[in-house]
Amino acid sequence: MDDLIHLADPPGTSGHVVALRVLKRPAPGSKFLDCEFTVSTETVTGSFPVGITSFDLDSWEEALDSLAGNRFVSWLNSGRTVQLKIKPLSPRAIGVSISDDPSSQVTVGLPMSPPVGWIEDHRARLVKARQVLAG
């Protein structure tokens, strides 16, 4: 399955990666995509399970619109699951934070330099995720 989110620093840099991987196709009639956030840095590697709904996908689309406008976003902030925050730092850098407040209480924050066109790439990933959820 494809990643709904895949943020990675360019080769030869820190090697930071944050991804939201779709683990499998939903069962017929299911309203959730079984997913897993993964975070990888020089010193931390972790994963956080999460179920994504069509409402969450709509909210991610709004978040991408905000990011395209160079604005801070907080996604999946219902308190039921892991929360993703992305803050534009400069034209070529963002700050990414993953917080697992409901479960482990772990938060990982890292600076990243995603490639040019990363927002458009994530819009295409969103279309694919919607198709998978629709069955």
C-alpha positions as MATLAB code, in Angstrom:
seq = 'MDDLIHLADPPGTSGHVVALRVLKRPAPGSKFLDCEFTVSTETVTGSFPVGITSFDLDSWEEALDSLAGNRFVSWLNSGRTVQLKIKPLSPRAIGVSISDDPSSQVTVGLPMSPPVGWIEDHRARLVKARQVLAG';
ca = [
       0.000    0.000    0.000;
       1.060    3.579   -0.543;
       1.883    6.080    2.169;
      -0.709    8.802    2.725;
       2.100   10.927    4.153;
       5.756   10.539    3.299;
       8.098   13.302    4.412;
      11.796   12.596    4.054;
      14.908   14.721    4.145;
      17.039   14.674    0.992;
      19.712   11.969    0.682;
      22.951   12.933    2.403;
      21.241   14.988    5.123;
      19.779   14.027    8.514;
      17.773   11.113    7.135;
      14.621   12.108    9.035;
      11.488   10.347    7.791;
       7.870   10.717    8.884;
       5.310    8.531    7.123;
       1.701    7.517    7.511;
       1.543    4.094    5.906;
      -1.748    2.534    4.841;
      -1.356   -1.035    6.120;
      -4.136   -2.815    4.247;
      -7.313   -2.309    2.291;
     -10.345   -1.873    4.541;
     -12.809   -4.710    4.919;
     -16.048   -4.230    2.949;
     -18.221   -1.697    4.759;
     -15.371   -0.498    7.006;
     -15.127    3.229    7.584;
     -11.480    3.135    8.671;
      -8.143    2.824    6.925;
      -5.757    0.880    9.167;
      -2.612    2.981    9.152;
       0.615    3.415   11.043;
       2.656    6.568   11.619;
       6.362    5.828   11.474;
       9.105    8.193   12.583;
      12.777    7.634   11.942;
      15.664    9.871   13.027;
      19.317    9.348   13.915;
      18.329    8.460   17.472;
      14.609    7.596   17.481;
      12.540    5.067   15.579;
       8.916    4.576   16.431;
       5.511    3.661   15.124;
       2.005    4.574   16.171;
      -1.147    2.771   14.916;
      -4.036    4.950   13.777;
      -7.396    4.497   12.073;
      -8.153    7.112    9.414;
     -11.724    8.037    8.411;
     -13.067    9.932    5.409;
     -13.515   12.927    7.751;
      -9.799   12.685    8.607;
      -8.969   12.664    4.888;
     -11.088   15.798    4.392;
      -9.238   17.426    7.292;
      -5.891   16.436    5.743;
      -6.947   18.142    2.506;
      -7.680   21.322    4.486;
      -4.300   20.975    6.206;
      -2.560   20.739    2.824;
      -4.372   23.913    1.733;
      -3.090   25.675    4.860;
       0.448   24.405    4.282;
       0.300   25.666    0.698;
      -0.495   29.067    2.249;
       2.573   28.715    4.500;
       0.438   28.280    7.640;
       0.845   25.995   10.678;
      -1.366   22.900   10.783;
      -2.461   20.474   13.453;
      -4.057   17.295   12.086;
      -5.847   14.476   13.927;
      -6.234   16.666   16.989;
      -9.459   15.070   18.244;
      -7.683   13.556   21.239;
      -8.558   10.011   20.129;
      -5.294    9.242   18.359;
      -1.828   10.432   17.399;
      -1.602   14.107   16.425;
       0.529   15.547   13.606;
       1.700   19.152   13.603;
       3.582   20.819   10.764;
       5.004   24.319   11.063;
       6.634   26.133    8.134;
      10.060   27.356    9.309;
      11.478   28.811    6.088;
      10.823   28.425    2.360;
      12.714   25.096    2.407;
      12.146   23.786    5.935;
       9.306   22.600    8.145;
       9.059   21.506   11.750;
       7.178   18.220   12.163;
       5.819   16.938   15.465;
       4.071   13.630   16.199;
       2.356   13.364   19.595;
       0.862   10.159   20.984;
      -0.908   11.839   23.902;
      -3.806    9.366   24.277;
      -1.577    6.319   24.638;
       2.180    6.482   25.262;
       2.434   10.260   25.874;
       5.477   10.312   23.545;
       6.143   13.357   21.353;
       8.809   13.488   18.654;
       9.646   16.779   16.959;
      12.099   17.233   14.138;
      13.104   19.733   11.472;
      12.786   18.553    7.887;
      13.577   19.784    4.393;
      11.024   18.126    2.104;
      11.601   18.252   -1.662;
      10.118   20.907   -3.911;
       6.556   19.889   -4.800;
       5.929   17.915   -1.628;
       2.474   19.423   -1.073;
       1.354   18.490   -4.603;
       2.757   14.991   -4.055;
       0.662   14.703   -0.888;
      -2.463   15.838   -2.716;
      -1.940   12.924   -5.141;
      -1.399   10.554   -2.188;
      -4.682   11.811   -0.705;
      -6.578   10.958   -3.897;
      -5.204    7.396   -3.760;
      -6.114    7.008   -0.077;
      -9.675    8.114   -0.790;
      -9.920    5.531   -3.555;
      -8.688    2.796   -1.215;
     -11.181    3.787    1.500;
     -14.034    3.921   -1.009;
     -13.199    0.355   -2.027;
];
